[in-house]
Structures are given as C-alpha cells and as structure tokens.
C-alpha cells in the first residue's frame, strides 16, 4: 500500500495495537525513549493503545506500567483481554480441563520443556530453559514495586488444571515439534501457534490476536479498519488480517512480512518511531523537536 494512502488512513485510526517481544521491545527487553515519546503523542491525539502478546497477563504488567496509559492488554495470543481503565476482563478463556490434562501427560511422558501458564502461578518442568526469563521479569517487577509471578516446578498433574490459559512448549528439534503438532491436531481439541523460534503456544481453538482485536473494536464501537497493528511474528498475522493498517518490523518472520501492508525498521533500530513518523506525520514532527531539544541540552551541559 502506498505511503500517501496510509497517511490518509491514519487520520481515522482510533486504536493502535503493539506486539511486545521483537516489536515494541528491543533485544535487551527495554522500550526505547523514542518509542515511548511516539506512543505518548498517539495518546495525546486520543488514540487508544493496546499491548497484544503471547505472554500471560501477569508478565505484561511491568511493560504496561512503563508505557503508561495503556488501555487494553491482549494476553496469551488473544485468550484474555483486559480493560486497564476499568480493571475489568473483557474476555478470558481457559484450556478445557480434559484437553489440558491430556496435553500435560503427553509432555511429561515425552520429557518436553513444557510451561503451564495461569493468571496465578506459572508451572515449569524440572530444568526448564524458560524459567530464567520469568525470573528476570520478576526482577524487573520488583524494581517497579509490582507483583511478581509465583514460579513452581511440577512433575505430575497440577491442582490448578482448570485455569490454564496457555501451554508453552520449547523444542529445539523440528522433528519433535512436528510430532507435538500432530498430537495436538489428532488427540486434542486445542490449537497452536508460534510466538518465536522454537516455541509452540498451545491454547483453546478460536483464539488469536486478530479475534481479540475484533472484540475490542466491538467493545469500543469502532470499525476494524480504524485499527493499526504492529508485529513481527507468525502469531501477529491474524492482527494484520483484521487491522486497517498493518506494520511489520524489519526483523519480522516471512509470514508477518508477507501479511503486512508496510514494513518498518527492526525493533533495535527505532522501527516503531520511524513507522509513526512516516504514517502519523503530525506526531513525529513533535518527536523530532523533542529529540533535537534533548540533544541540544546534552551538548550544552
């Protein structure tokens, strides 16, 4: 889609949704100053802001806090939608208990690195490679005075099986990954997507980020073409299929790149701010003025 067409469409945007990892976050898991400034100016224009991630809600609070003024949080790839302005849940779906049990038994028997994610504790198999990432998040949450996530090791069925929002499997062997996918397809009523390389997100059917955006549009009483979505991976494609403006990061997967109408720079090279500069021109004019002032102050100190 030509840039002048996108600029014209941007005047009608009422909601901007950002994927987190690989999109809003740099590789060091921080949000750049320019991204923060750009998003703040979008809010000043009355545009609502959403975070849309494969992470559980409790692992998104610190980033919502850092951004400030986030209106909606889409977690576990659309399984949960929270309105932060009211503190109410717009949508929350759990894995059917019997399917969850079936999946847990399979993962334990196959000795898979399998995380069970709930709104309360997160459960990890012994020697899981994923637990370190949750521990780092807890360190960040502590520095911000936010609630940490309870981390538990499991070796059998958990008591909280009725409240699992997502099962996250990390598998480095592609043949084993295909075997897991086949099991999900043939032995359960669940579905899966990929949120990053070597990761398989297993959840209830009918759940994706795009469907969550549709629900928020209905909740806000806006049209779907009044949504702009940023993303970088396969689980963001459903958002791109719904949004009026879809923007892939320069570091995006092939599926995401093919589905987007615009490609910006990578998450480590100010892709968010640059896209807003190109498409929401009035916004970025203010950002460059702000950046020039910051540089001037530093040079005169």
Coordinates of C-alpha atoms in Angstrom, one line a residue, residues 208-214 223-248 255-262:
X208 CA -5.9 -15.5 18.2
X209 CA -4.8 -11.8 18.4
X210 CA -6.9 -10.8 15.4
X211 CA -10.1 -12.2 17.0
X212 CA -9.2 -10.2 20.2
X213 CA -8.9 -7.0 18.1
X214 CA -12.3 -7.7 16.7
X223 CA -14.7 -0.2 12.8
X224 CA -11.9 -2.8 12.3
X225 CA -10.3 -0.6 9.7
X226 CA -9.8 2.1 12.4
X227 CA -7.2 -0.2 14.0
X228 CA -3.4 -0.1 13.3
X229 CA -1.3 -3.1 14.4
X230 CA 2.4 -3.6 14.8
X231 CA 4.0 -7.1 14.9
X232 CA 6.9 -9.3 14.0
X233 CA 6.0 -12.9 14.1
X234 CA 3.5 -15.6 12.9
X235 CA 1.1 -15.1 15.8
X236 CA 0.7 -11.4 14.7
X237 CA -0.6 -12.3 11.2
X238 CA -4.2 -12.6 12.5
X239 CA -3.9 -9.0 13.7
X240 CA -2.7 -7.9 10.2
X241 CA -5.7 -9.6 8.6
X242 CA -8.1 -7.5 10.8
X243 CA -6.4 -4.1 11.1
X244 CA -6.8 -1.3 8.6
X245 CA -3.1 -0.6 8.8
X246 CA -0.7 -3.5 9.4
X247 CA 3.0 -2.8 10.1
X248 CA 5.7 -5.5 10.2
X255 CA 4.7 -14.8 7.2
X256 CA 4.4 -11.5 9.0
X257 CA 6.3 -9.6 6.3
X258 CA 4.1 -11.1 3.6
X259 CA 0.9 -10.2 5.5
X260 CA 1.7 -6.6 6.4
X261 CA 0.9 -3.5 4.2
X262 CA 4.0 -1.7 5.5

